């Protein structure tokens, strides 16, 4: 069914896509949806079909959770000594690395990500598996407590089946961020990938089996959010839940989990600020922010989408950014000459265009027009050009998450005003400060009402450093740090009175 004109498919990718349809992955087997219904995923760069896949129902989610529960209770996975489980995860990481090219091509085709960026996402998945496999071996399961008159300690155990709903912008990277700590702690997982981008998750489930991960430890139920996603988030058989996506859907997931008293972690959207002081190297800073807003076509929750620039350099800085954005080569994600690919689907393309229109109608100035983009040979693709808006910061385009290559510009006069403007948002995921004065950089970064503050860089996400949001950007803890691993263990206190 797949038709790709910009490049040749790798043989393993072609063979995988030739399955009609791709099944759910439950208990180590590819199975049809109970309804027999399927969905189709498209190449965002051409608009053409890539593959059909099973559309999971609530009944299928029940089967997947039961499979994860049985694997937790009956397989060796949860009871393995931590060094043996970690060794299996390292073998899984090695297997993923050996299929790097196939996974990157699937990821690029499925979500419209530039191929080199998709390769980076595969590398990040591998690093995440290895990070948590190694970290788990350095955690003592028992902690002795010094309590007068008692012999006391705590001991950690895995929870059991854990659910994950993964978004379409970073399907493979965020799959790793989610399941790696859960697996390292000894849990089993049920994953609902986004209906637009299920391919890399279905492919890697097969790799996991080949690498020796027991059947039922990893289960995949692609489908629609209102059916498969709702069934998973509201399933009483789960012990923990993780959702990455919009605040609007995050509220629904949290509500469903709350009814079952299932702990939930929500990683949600953002409207990040980049605060640019007048002592920066203007060309370098402009280039880095241009690279940030065009990375994966701006479909990045922690991106800098509000550029707050000191009034002394505002005009020069904006002109340099606009000139660089005009030169960005937009094209099919598998074309080696492309610097920015399409957005994920027609709905997202329409969303970006609608915010440009609403922003201008609300009083914003189009510094760089952006808008719909035609790419020769890919008439059905979902392309937009980068855009810059400027004006009052109460404009809808400055307040709401657009999720495209659009930045909104504002001016400030001093440090206090810059911090106040950066913090004037309902979100709280990630901001950055750009200045040659490192003392000022530290003050501003620590003053942000956000989970992450970056200095002279943006989108700086490192294994071992907590990454989380506040306000509308998240709840329930973060990812990528030792704290994340501890989230996937439950603790029991054991006490013996001493006579």
GROMACS .gro file of C-alpha atoms in nm:
model
  499
    1UNK     CA    1   0.000   0.000   0.000
    2UNK     CA    2   0.293   0.234   0.069
    3UNK     CA    3   0.404   0.470  -0.209
    4UNK     CA    4   0.718   0.673  -0.149
    5UNK     CA    5   0.858   0.864  -0.444
    6UNK     CA    6   1.143   1.052  -0.275
    7UNK     CA    7   1.347   0.754  -0.173
    8UNK     CA    8   1.359   0.376  -0.187
    9UNK     CA    9   1.224   0.182   0.104
   10UNK     CA   10   1.462  -0.039   0.296
   11UNK     CA   11   1.373  -0.407   0.243
   12UNK     CA   12   1.274  -0.461   0.607
   13UNK     CA   13   1.054  -0.150   0.600
   14UNK     CA   14   0.892  -0.259   0.275
   15UNK     CA   15   0.824  -0.605   0.416
   16UNK     CA   16   0.678  -0.461   0.735
   17UNK     CA   17   0.446  -0.223   0.552
   18UNK     CA   18   0.335  -0.504   0.321
   19UNK     CA   19   0.140  -0.667   0.605
   20UNK     CA   20  -0.224  -0.584   0.537
   21UNK     CA   21  -0.331  -0.482   0.790
   22UNK     CA   22  -0.074  -0.450   1.067
   23UNK     CA   23  -0.220  -0.608   1.378
   24UNK     CA   24  -0.227  -0.514   1.742
   25UNK     CA   25   0.060  -0.660   1.945
   26UNK     CA   26  -0.076  -0.855   2.242
   27UNK     CA   27   0.099  -1.134   2.430
   28UNK     CA   28   0.381  -1.154   2.178
   29UNK     CA   29   0.152  -1.198   1.875
   30UNK     CA   30   0.011  -0.978   1.602
   31UNK     CA   31  -0.367  -0.999   1.630
   32UNK     CA   32  -0.662  -0.837   1.455
   33UNK     CA   33  -0.889  -0.592   1.631
   34UNK     CA   34  -1.198  -0.755   1.777
   35UNK     CA   35  -1.415  -0.537   1.551
   36UNK     CA   36  -1.214  -0.616   1.240
   37UNK     CA   37  -1.189  -0.241   1.176
   38UNK     CA   38  -0.872  -0.072   1.053
   39UNK     CA   39  -0.724   0.277   1.025
   40UNK     CA   40  -0.481   0.414   0.769
   41UNK     CA   41  -0.166   0.609   0.841
   42UNK     CA   42  -0.044   0.860   0.581
   43UNK     CA   43   0.290   0.996   0.468
   44UNK     CA   44   0.259   1.364   0.572
   45UNK     CA   45   0.499   1.460   0.295
   46UNK     CA   46   0.278   1.327   0.016
   47UNK     CA   47  -0.061   1.268   0.173
   48UNK     CA   48  -0.049   0.914   0.038
   49UNK     CA   49  -0.129   0.601   0.243
   50UNK     CA   50   0.157   0.418   0.412
   51UNK     CA   51  -0.021   0.128   0.580
   52UNK     CA   52  -0.345   0.003   0.728
   53UNK     CA   53  -0.344  -0.110   1.090
   54UNK     CA   54  -0.588  -0.260   1.338
   55UNK     CA   55  -0.814  -0.013   1.522
   56UNK     CA   56  -0.822  -0.129   1.884
   57UNK     CA   57  -1.150  -0.139   2.077
   58UNK     CA   58  -1.217  -0.141   2.450
   59UNK     CA   59  -1.231  -0.520   2.428
   60UNK     CA   60  -0.884  -0.525   2.275
   61UNK     CA   61  -0.752  -0.300   2.551
   62UNK     CA   62  -0.897  -0.547   2.802
   63UNK     CA   63  -0.703  -0.825   2.630
   64UNK     CA   64  -0.382  -0.622   2.633
   65UNK     CA   65  -0.411  -0.531   3.002
   66UNK     CA   66  -0.486  -0.896   3.085
   67UNK     CA   67  -0.178  -0.998   2.888
   68UNK     CA   68   0.035  -0.747   3.079
   69UNK     CA   69  -0.113  -0.864   3.410
   70UNK     CA   70  -0.047  -1.231   3.329
   71UNK     CA   71   0.309  -1.156   3.219
   72UNK     CA   72   0.368  -0.964   3.541
   73UNK     CA   73   0.237  -1.250   3.754
   74UNK     CA   74   0.358  -1.551   3.561
   75UNK     CA   75   0.664  -1.462   3.357
   76UNK     CA   76   1.010  -1.422   3.502
   77UNK     CA   77   1.022  -1.050   3.427
   78UNK     CA   78   0.921  -0.896   3.761
   79UNK     CA   79   1.110  -1.159   3.963
   80UNK     CA   80   1.439  -1.142   3.775
   81UNK     CA   81   1.740  -1.021   3.970
   82UNK     CA   82   1.791  -0.662   3.865
   83UNK     CA   83   2.123  -0.732   3.693
   84UNK     CA   84   1.961  -0.999   3.474
   85UNK     CA   85   1.667  -0.776   3.382
   86UNK     CA   86   1.908  -0.494   3.303
   87UNK     CA   87   2.111  -0.728   3.083
   88UNK     CA   88   1.796  -0.809   2.886
   89UNK     CA   89   1.724  -0.440   2.842
   90UNK     CA   90   2.077  -0.386   2.715
   91UNK     CA   91   2.023  -0.666   2.462
   92UNK     CA   92   1.698  -0.494   2.362
   93UNK     CA   93   1.888  -0.165   2.320
   94UNK     CA   94   2.151  -0.342   2.107
   95UNK     CA   95   1.877  -0.490   1.888
   96UNK     CA   96   1.713  -0.151   1.840
   97UNK     CA   97   2.050  -0.003   1.748
   98UNK     CA   98   2.102  -0.275   1.489
   99UNK     CA   99   1.767  -0.175   1.330
  100UNK     CA  100   1.841   0.197   1.352
  101UNK     CA  101   1.801   0.266   0.981
  102UNK     CA  102   1.469   0.084   0.948
  103UNK     CA  103   1.321   0.249   1.257
  104UNK     CA  104   1.439   0.594   1.150
  105UNK     CA  105   1.286   0.551   0.806
  106UNK     CA  106   0.955   0.435   0.952
  107UNK     CA  107   0.954   0.727   1.196
  108UNK     CA  108   1.041   0.977   0.925
  109UNK     CA  109   0.775   0.849   0.687
  110UNK     CA  110   0.505   0.823   0.951
  111UNK     CA  111   0.529   1.157   1.131
  112UNK     CA  112   0.699   1.380   0.873
  113UNK     CA  113   1.022   1.416   1.067
  114UNK     CA  114   1.344   1.496   0.877
  115UNK     CA  115   1.534   1.168   0.845
  116UNK     CA  116   1.841   1.287   1.037
  117UNK     CA  117   1.614   1.397   1.324
  118UNK     CA  118   1.441   1.059   1.321
  119UNK     CA  119   1.780   0.892   1.345
  120UNK     CA  120   1.851   1.106   1.651
  121UNK     CA  121   1.524   0.989   1.807
  122UNK     CA  122   1.624   0.624   1.761
  123UNK     CA  123   1.960   0.698   1.922
  124UNK     CA  124   1.780   0.867   2.212
  125UNK     CA  125   1.555   0.560   2.261
  126UNK     CA  126   1.865   0.341   2.283
  127UNK     CA  127   2.033   0.579   2.529
  128UNK     CA  128   1.719   0.589   2.743
  129UNK     CA  129   1.699   0.209   2.768
  130UNK     CA  130   2.064   0.189   2.866
  131UNK     CA  131   2.037   0.477   3.114
  132UNK     CA  132   1.757   0.313   3.311
  133UNK     CA  133   1.900  -0.038   3.281
  134UNK     CA  134   2.221   0.088   3.442
  135UNK     CA  135   2.047   0.312   3.695
  136UNK     CA  136   1.829   0.028   3.823
  137UNK     CA  137   2.138  -0.174   3.914
  138UNK     CA  138   2.257   0.105   4.147
  139UNK     CA  139   1.940   0.120   4.357
  140UNK     CA  140   1.920  -0.094   4.667
  141UNK     CA  141   1.574  -0.255   4.693
  142UNK     CA  142   1.583  -0.227   5.074
  143UNK     CA  143   1.645   0.085   5.278
  144UNK     CA  144   1.705   0.041   5.650
  145UNK     CA  145   1.545   0.307   5.869
  146UNK     CA  146   1.692   0.428   6.197
  147UNK     CA  147   1.388   0.421   6.427
  148UNK     CA  148   1.419   0.401   6.807
  149UNK     CA  149   1.279   0.079   6.952
  150UNK     CA  150   1.208  -0.082   6.617
  151UNK     CA  151   1.375  -0.280   6.345
  152UNK     CA  152   1.240  -0.107   6.032
  153UNK     CA  153   1.303  -0.088   5.661
  154UNK     CA  154   1.133  -0.022   5.330
  155UNK     CA  155   1.146  -0.248   5.027
  156UNK     CA  156   1.058  -0.158   4.668
  157UNK     CA  157   0.848  -0.367   4.429
  158UNK     CA  158   0.727  -0.305   4.073
  159UNK     CA  159   0.364  -0.199   4.048
  160UNK     CA  160   0.240  -0.426   3.770
  161UNK     CA  161   0.074  -0.332   3.438
  162UNK     CA  162   0.141   0.032   3.339
  163UNK     CA  163  -0.038   0.221   3.062
  164UNK     CA  164   0.115   0.471   2.819
  165UNK     CA  165  -0.051   0.702   2.567
  166UNK     CA  166   0.212   0.839   2.328
  167UNK     CA  167   0.164   1.146   2.102
  168UNK     CA  168   0.235   1.179   1.731
  169UNK     CA  169   0.517   1.436   1.739
  170UNK     CA  170   0.788   1.215   1.894
  171UNK     CA  171   0.638   0.865   1.881
  172UNK     CA  172   0.958   0.667   1.920
  173UNK     CA  173   1.162   0.894   2.147
  174UNK     CA  174   0.871   0.938   2.389
  175UNK     CA  175   0.798   0.567   2.381
  176UNK     CA  176   1.147   0.519   2.522
  177UNK     CA  177   1.104   0.792   2.782
  178UNK     CA  178   0.787   0.618   2.897
  179UNK     CA  179   0.848   0.246   2.896
  180UNK     CA  180   1.223   0.232   2.974
  181UNK     CA  181   1.194   0.322   3.347
  182UNK     CA  182   0.882   0.108   3.383
  183UNK     CA  183   1.054  -0.196   3.233
  184UNK     CA  184   1.376  -0.138   3.426
  185UNK     CA  185   1.174  -0.142   3.750
  186UNK     CA  186   1.015  -0.476   3.655
  187UNK     CA  187   0.673  -0.364   3.534
  188UNK     CA  188   0.484  -0.468   3.221
  189UNK     CA  189   0.336  -0.216   2.977
  190UNK     CA  190   0.043  -0.146   2.747
  191UNK     CA  191   0.109   0.127   2.490
  192UNK     CA  192  -0.146   0.323   2.286
  193UNK     CA  193   0.044   0.507   2.011
  194UNK     CA  194  -0.121   0.797   1.831
  195UNK     CA  195  -0.348   0.694   1.545
  196UNK     CA  196  -0.139   0.903   1.304
  197UNK     CA  197   0.196   0.744   1.397
  198UNK     CA  198   0.179   0.380   1.513
  199UNK     CA  199   0.445   0.226   1.291
  200UNK     CA  200   0.769   0.253   1.491
  201UNK     CA  201   0.599   0.127   1.808
  202UNK     CA  202   0.454  -0.178   1.632
  203UNK     CA  203   0.791  -0.248   1.470
  204UNK     CA  204   0.993  -0.222   1.791
  205UNK     CA  205   0.755  -0.458   1.975
  206UNK     CA  206   0.871  -0.730   1.738
  207UNK     CA  207   1.233  -0.634   1.798
  208UNK     CA  208   1.176  -0.665   2.173
  209UNK     CA  209   1.049  -1.019   2.133
  210UNK     CA  210   1.348  -1.113   1.918
  211UNK     CA  211   1.579  -0.964   2.181
  212UNK     CA  212   1.435  -1.187   2.454
  213UNK     CA  213   1.181  -0.965   2.628
  214UNK     CA  214   0.912  -1.213   2.746
  215UNK     CA  215   0.579  -1.218   2.565
  216UNK     CA  216   0.320  -0.997   2.729
  217UNK     CA  217   0.572  -0.761   2.885
  218UNK     CA  218   0.518  -0.510   2.599
  219UNK     CA  219   0.171  -0.481   2.440
  220UNK     CA  220   0.065  -0.228   2.174
  221UNK     CA  221  -0.294  -0.122   2.102
  222UNK     CA  222  -0.303   0.144   1.827
  223UNK     CA  223  -0.635   0.312   1.772
  224UNK     CA  224  -0.840   0.624   1.817
  225UNK     CA  225  -0.815   0.834   2.128
  226UNK     CA  226  -1.187   0.832   2.199
  227UNK     CA  227  -1.197   0.450   2.196
  228UNK     CA  228  -0.863   0.282   2.265
  229UNK     CA  229  -0.720   0.582   2.451
  230UNK     CA  230  -1.028   0.626   2.667
  231UNK     CA  231  -1.044   0.254   2.743
  232UNK     CA  232  -0.679   0.244   2.848
  233UNK     CA  233  -0.685   0.557   3.065
  234UNK     CA  234  -0.998   0.436   3.241
  235UNK     CA  235  -0.892   0.074   3.284
  236UNK     CA  236  -0.910  -0.048   3.646
  237UNK     CA  237  -0.651  -0.318   3.579
  238UNK     CA  238  -0.366  -0.067   3.543
  239UNK     CA  239  -0.142   0.023   3.835
  240UNK     CA  240   0.006   0.340   3.683
  241UNK     CA  241  -0.074   0.559   3.383
  242UNK     CA  242   0.133   0.801   3.175
  243UNK     CA  243  -0.003   1.042   2.915
  244UNK     CA  244   0.180   1.284   2.686
  245UNK     CA  245  -0.028   1.525   2.481
  246UNK     CA  246  -0.249   1.830   2.506
  247UNK     CA  247  -0.379   1.978   2.834
  248UNK     CA  248  -0.735   1.929   2.709
  249UNK     CA  249  -0.696   1.553   2.667
  250UNK     CA  250  -0.472   1.536   2.974
  251UNK     CA  251  -0.764   1.653   3.188
  252UNK     CA  252  -0.980   1.369   3.053
  253UNK     CA  253  -0.707   1.113   3.117
  254UNK     CA  254  -0.647   1.239   3.471
  255UNK     CA  255  -1.020   1.234   3.542
  256UNK     CA  256  -1.052   0.876   3.417
  257UNK     CA  257  -0.753   0.762   3.624
  258UNK     CA  258  -0.886   0.943   3.928
  259UNK     CA  259  -1.206   0.740   3.921
  260UNK     CA  260  -0.996   0.424   3.962
  261UNK     CA  261  -0.741   0.589   4.196
  262UNK     CA  262  -0.466   0.503   3.947
  263UNK     CA  263  -0.162   0.734   3.978
  264UNK     CA  264  -0.114   0.929   3.656
  265UNK     CA  265   0.176   1.125   3.508
  266UNK     CA  266   0.079   1.391   3.251
  267UNK     CA  267   0.336   1.560   3.027
  268UNK     CA  268   0.141   1.832   2.848
  269UNK     CA  269   0.182   2.134   2.622
  270UNK     CA  270   0.380   2.454   2.645
  271UNK     CA  271   0.417   2.812   2.529
  272UNK     CA  272   0.783   2.861   2.604
  273UNK     CA  273   0.963   3.195   2.609
  274UNK     CA  274   1.311   3.280   2.490
  275UNK     CA  275   1.432   3.592   2.675
  276UNK     CA  276   1.703   3.764   2.468
  277UNK     CA  277   1.910   4.036   2.635
  278UNK     CA  278   2.101   4.309   2.451
  279UNK     CA  279   2.448   4.165   2.517
  280UNK     CA  280   2.406   3.851   2.306
  281UNK     CA  281   2.585   3.768   1.986
  282UNK     CA  282   2.291   3.849   1.760
  283UNK     CA  283   2.372   3.626   1.458
  284UNK     CA  284   2.443   3.321   1.674
  285UNK     CA  285   2.135   3.363   1.892
  286UNK     CA  286   1.911   3.429   1.593
  287UNK     CA  287   2.037   3.114   1.422
  288UNK     CA  288   1.979   2.898   1.729
  289UNK     CA  289   1.624   3.018   1.780
  290UNK     CA  290   1.548   2.971   1.412
  291UNK     CA  291   1.677   2.614   1.441
  292UNK     CA  292   1.458   2.562   1.748
  293UNK     CA  293   1.133   2.685   1.590
  294UNK     CA  294   1.188   2.486   1.270
  295UNK     CA  295   1.297   2.164   1.443
  296UNK     CA  296   1.031   1.904   1.356
  297UNK     CA  297   0.833   2.190   1.200
  298UNK     CA  298   0.773   2.348   1.540
  299UNK     CA  299   0.575   2.049   1.667
  300UNK     CA  300   0.764   2.045   1.997
  301UNK     CA  301   0.586   2.111   2.327
  302UNK     CA  302   0.890   2.264   2.499
  303UNK     CA  303   0.983   2.488   2.206
  304UNK     CA  304   1.046   2.862   2.234
  305UNK     CA  305   0.739   3.011   2.066
  306UNK     CA  306   0.743   3.351   2.241
  307UNK     CA  307   1.060   3.547   2.164
  308UNK     CA  308   1.101   3.832   2.415
  309UNK     CA  309   1.377   4.062   2.292
  310UNK     CA  310   1.540   4.361   2.460
  311UNK     CA  311   1.426   4.681   2.291
  312UNK     CA  312   1.784   4.793   2.219
  313UNK     CA  313   1.845   4.506   1.974
  314UNK     CA  314   1.487   4.421   1.878
  315UNK     CA  315   1.486   4.549   1.518
  316UNK     CA  316   1.822   4.399   1.422
  317UNK     CA  317   1.747   4.068   1.593
  318UNK     CA  318   1.407   4.031   1.428
  319UNK     CA  319   1.542   4.109   1.084
  320UNK     CA  320   1.818   3.851   1.119
  321UNK     CA  321   1.567   3.587   1.231
  322UNK     CA  322   1.330   3.668   0.947
  323UNK     CA  323   1.608   3.649   0.689
  324UNK     CA  324   1.719   3.309   0.815
  325UNK     CA  325   1.363   3.176   0.821
  326UNK     CA  326   1.310   3.288   0.461
  327UNK     CA  327   1.601   3.064   0.359
  328UNK     CA  328   1.474   2.746   0.528
  329UNK     CA  329   1.426   2.475   0.265
  330UNK     CA  330   1.086   2.311   0.312
  331UNK     CA  331   1.046   1.970   0.151
  332UNK     CA  332   0.969   1.603   0.187
  333UNK     CA  333   1.113   1.465   0.509
  334UNK     CA  334   1.314   1.197   0.326
  335UNK     CA  335   1.474   1.446   0.088
  336UNK     CA  336   1.832   1.505   0.203
  337UNK     CA  337   1.812   1.870   0.098
  338UNK     CA  338   1.510   1.947   0.315
  339UNK     CA  339   1.566   2.147   0.633
  340UNK     CA  340   1.204   2.135   0.746
  341UNK     CA  341   0.939   1.879   0.663
  342UNK     CA  342   0.558   1.884   0.674
  343UNK     CA  343   0.332   1.896   0.975
  344UNK     CA  344   0.178   1.563   1.068
  345UNK     CA  345  -0.162   1.585   0.898
  346UNK     CA  346  -0.419   1.810   0.731
  347UNK     CA  347  -0.581   1.892   1.065
  348UNK     CA  348  -0.253   2.024   1.203
  349UNK     CA  349  -0.186   2.221   0.885
  350UNK     CA  350  -0.528   2.384   0.919
  351UNK     CA  351  -0.461   2.457   1.287
  352UNK     CA  352  -0.137   2.644   1.213
  353UNK     CA  353  -0.297   2.844   0.933
  354UNK     CA  354  -0.598   2.930   1.148
  355UNK     CA  355  -0.378   3.070   1.425
  356UNK     CA  356  -0.197   3.292   1.177
  357UNK     CA  357  -0.533   3.426   1.064
  358UNK     CA  358  -0.670   3.468   1.418
  359UNK     CA  359  -0.349   3.634   1.531
  360UNK     CA  360  -0.362   3.896   1.256
  361UNK     CA  361  -0.733   3.958   1.310
  362UNK     CA  362  -0.652   4.008   1.677
  363UNK     CA  363  -0.404   4.285   1.604
  364UNK     CA  364  -0.072   4.106   1.544
  365UNK     CA  365   0.162   4.213   1.266
  366UNK     CA  366   0.295   3.956   1.021
  367UNK     CA  367   0.670   4.012   1.031
  368UNK     CA  368   0.718   3.703   0.815
  369UNK     CA  369   0.406   3.580   0.642
  370UNK     CA  370   0.457   3.205   0.643
  371UNK     CA  371   0.146   3.006   0.560
  372UNK     CA  372   0.071   2.723   0.322
  373UNK     CA  373   0.364   2.594   0.120
  374UNK     CA  374   0.366   2.403  -0.208
  375UNK     CA  375   0.643   2.148  -0.257
  376UNK     CA  376   0.691   2.033  -0.618
  377UNK     CA  377   0.613   1.665  -0.662
  378UNK     CA  378   0.437   1.647  -0.326
  379UNK     CA  379   0.109   1.825  -0.394
  380UNK     CA  380  -0.078   1.628  -0.129
  381UNK     CA  381   0.170   1.699   0.152
  382UNK     CA  382   0.090   1.904   0.461
  383UNK     CA  383   0.345   2.185   0.435
  384UNK     CA  384   0.361   2.528   0.597
  385UNK     CA  385   0.629   2.795   0.585
  386UNK     CA  386   0.778   2.944   0.904
  387UNK     CA  387   0.607   3.261   1.025
  388UNK     CA  388   0.682   3.544   1.267
  389UNK     CA  389   0.412   3.747   1.440
  390UNK     CA  390   0.460   4.054   1.659
  391UNK     CA  391   0.240   4.275   1.869
  392UNK     CA  392   0.043   4.277   2.194
  393UNK     CA  393   0.123   3.976   2.410
  394UNK     CA  394  -0.242   3.920   2.497
  395UNK     CA  395  -0.300   3.812   2.135
  396UNK     CA  396  -0.440   3.459   2.095
  397UNK     CA  397  -0.133   3.357   1.894
  398UNK     CA  398   0.086   3.463   2.187
  399UNK     CA  399  -0.130   3.287   2.446
  400UNK     CA  400  -0.228   2.951   2.297
  401UNK     CA  401  -0.014   2.663   2.177
  402UNK     CA  402  -0.001   2.656   1.797
  403UNK     CA  403   0.231   2.357   1.749
  404UNK     CA  404   0.387   2.471   1.426
  405UNK     CA  405   0.680   2.682   1.298
  406UNK     CA  406   0.540   3.009   1.433
  407UNK     CA  407   0.706   3.243   1.684
  408UNK     CA  408   0.549   3.549   1.844
  409UNK     CA  409   0.772   3.850   1.916
  410UNK     CA  410   0.761   4.093   2.206
  411UNK     CA  411   0.986   4.365   2.351
  412UNK     CA  412   1.109   4.429   2.704
  413UNK     CA  413   1.304   4.708   2.873
  414UNK     CA  414   1.467   4.546   3.177
  415UNK     CA  415   1.520   4.219   3.359
  416UNK     CA  416   1.215   4.246   3.584
  417UNK     CA  417   0.985   4.309   3.289
  418UNK     CA  418   1.139   4.021   3.095
  419UNK     CA  419   1.073   3.774   3.377
  420UNK     CA  420   0.719   3.902   3.424
  421UNK     CA  421   0.640   3.863   3.054
  422UNK     CA  422   0.793   3.516   3.037
  423UNK     CA  423   0.584   3.405   3.335
  424UNK     CA  424   0.261   3.559   3.202
  425UNK     CA  425   0.121   3.232   3.064
  426UNK     CA  426  -0.106   2.949   3.170
  427UNK     CA  427   0.168   2.702   3.075
  428UNK     CA  428   0.493   2.623   3.251
  429UNK     CA  429   0.711   2.378   3.064
  430UNK     CA  430   1.036   2.537   2.945
  431UNK     CA  431   1.189   2.881   2.892
  432UNK     CA  432   1.536   2.998   2.800
  433UNK     CA  433   1.747   3.306   2.876
  434UNK     CA  434   2.011   3.437   2.638
  435UNK     CA  435   2.282   3.667   2.772
  436UNK     CA  436   2.659   3.697   2.815
  437UNK     CA  437   2.607   3.782   3.183
  438UNK     CA  438   2.602   3.441   3.356
  439UNK     CA  439   2.497   3.586   3.692
  440UNK     CA  440   2.194   3.742   3.525
  441UNK     CA  441   2.131   3.419   3.335
  442UNK     CA  442   2.116   3.225   3.660
  443UNK     CA  443   1.882   3.477   3.824
  444UNK     CA  444   1.641   3.476   3.533
  445UNK     CA  445   1.645   3.100   3.478
  446UNK     CA  446   1.569   3.039   3.846
  447UNK     CA  447   1.285   3.294   3.837
  448UNK     CA  448   1.090   3.121   3.561
  449UNK     CA  449   0.751   2.974   3.651
  450UNK     CA  450   0.833   2.657   3.460
  451UNK     CA  451   0.973   2.311   3.505
  452UNK     CA  452   1.282   2.386   3.298
  453UNK     CA  453   1.503   2.693   3.255
  454UNK     CA  454   1.778   2.684   2.993
  455UNK     CA  455   2.073   2.919   2.950
  456UNK     CA  456   2.198   3.026   2.605
  457UNK     CA  457   2.029   2.724   2.446
  458UNK     CA  458   1.683   2.578   2.402
  459UNK     CA  459   1.546   2.223   2.397
  460UNK     CA  460   1.828   2.099   2.623
  461UNK     CA  461   1.707   1.763   2.749
  462UNK     CA  462   1.964   1.540   2.918
  463UNK     CA  463   1.938   1.196   3.076
  464UNK     CA  464   1.968   1.234   3.451
  465UNK     CA  465   1.818   1.585   3.468
  466UNK     CA  466   1.448   1.600   3.568
  467UNK     CA  467   1.221   1.722   3.288
  468UNK     CA  468   0.865   1.818   3.383
  469UNK     CA  469   0.608   2.093   3.360
  470UNK     CA  470   0.390   2.293   3.596
  471UNK     CA  471   0.048   2.455   3.558
  472UNK     CA  472  -0.112   2.350   3.226
  473UNK     CA  473   0.214   2.183   3.121
  474UNK     CA  474   0.208   1.881   3.347
  475UNK     CA  475   0.137   1.698   3.669
  476UNK     CA  476   0.237   1.380   3.847
  477UNK     CA  477   0.614   1.400   3.818
  478UNK     CA  478   0.865   1.427   3.537
  479UNK     CA  479   1.077   1.207   3.315
  480UNK     CA  480   1.440   1.119   3.239
  481UNK     CA  481   1.577   1.123   3.594
  482UNK     CA  482   1.628   0.891   3.891
  483UNK     CA  483   1.297   1.017   4.032
  484UNK     CA  484   1.123   0.872   3.725
  485UNK     CA  485   1.257   0.526   3.796
  486UNK     CA  486   1.136   0.548   4.155
  487UNK     CA  487   0.787   0.635   4.026
  488UNK     CA  488   0.764   0.281   3.889
  489UNK     CA  489   0.829   0.109   4.221
  490UNK     CA  490   0.585   0.088   4.508
  491UNK     CA  491   0.729   0.087   4.858
  492UNK     CA  492   0.625  -0.122   5.156
  493UNK     CA  493   0.735  -0.044   5.509
  494UNK     CA  494   0.830  -0.339   5.731
  495UNK     CA  495   0.849  -0.287   6.109
  496UNK     CA  496   0.939  -0.519   6.401
  497UNK     CA  497   0.911  -0.381   6.754
  498UNK     CA  498   1.218  -0.446   6.970
  499UNK     CA  499   1.137  -0.557   7.326
   0.00000   0.00000   0.00000
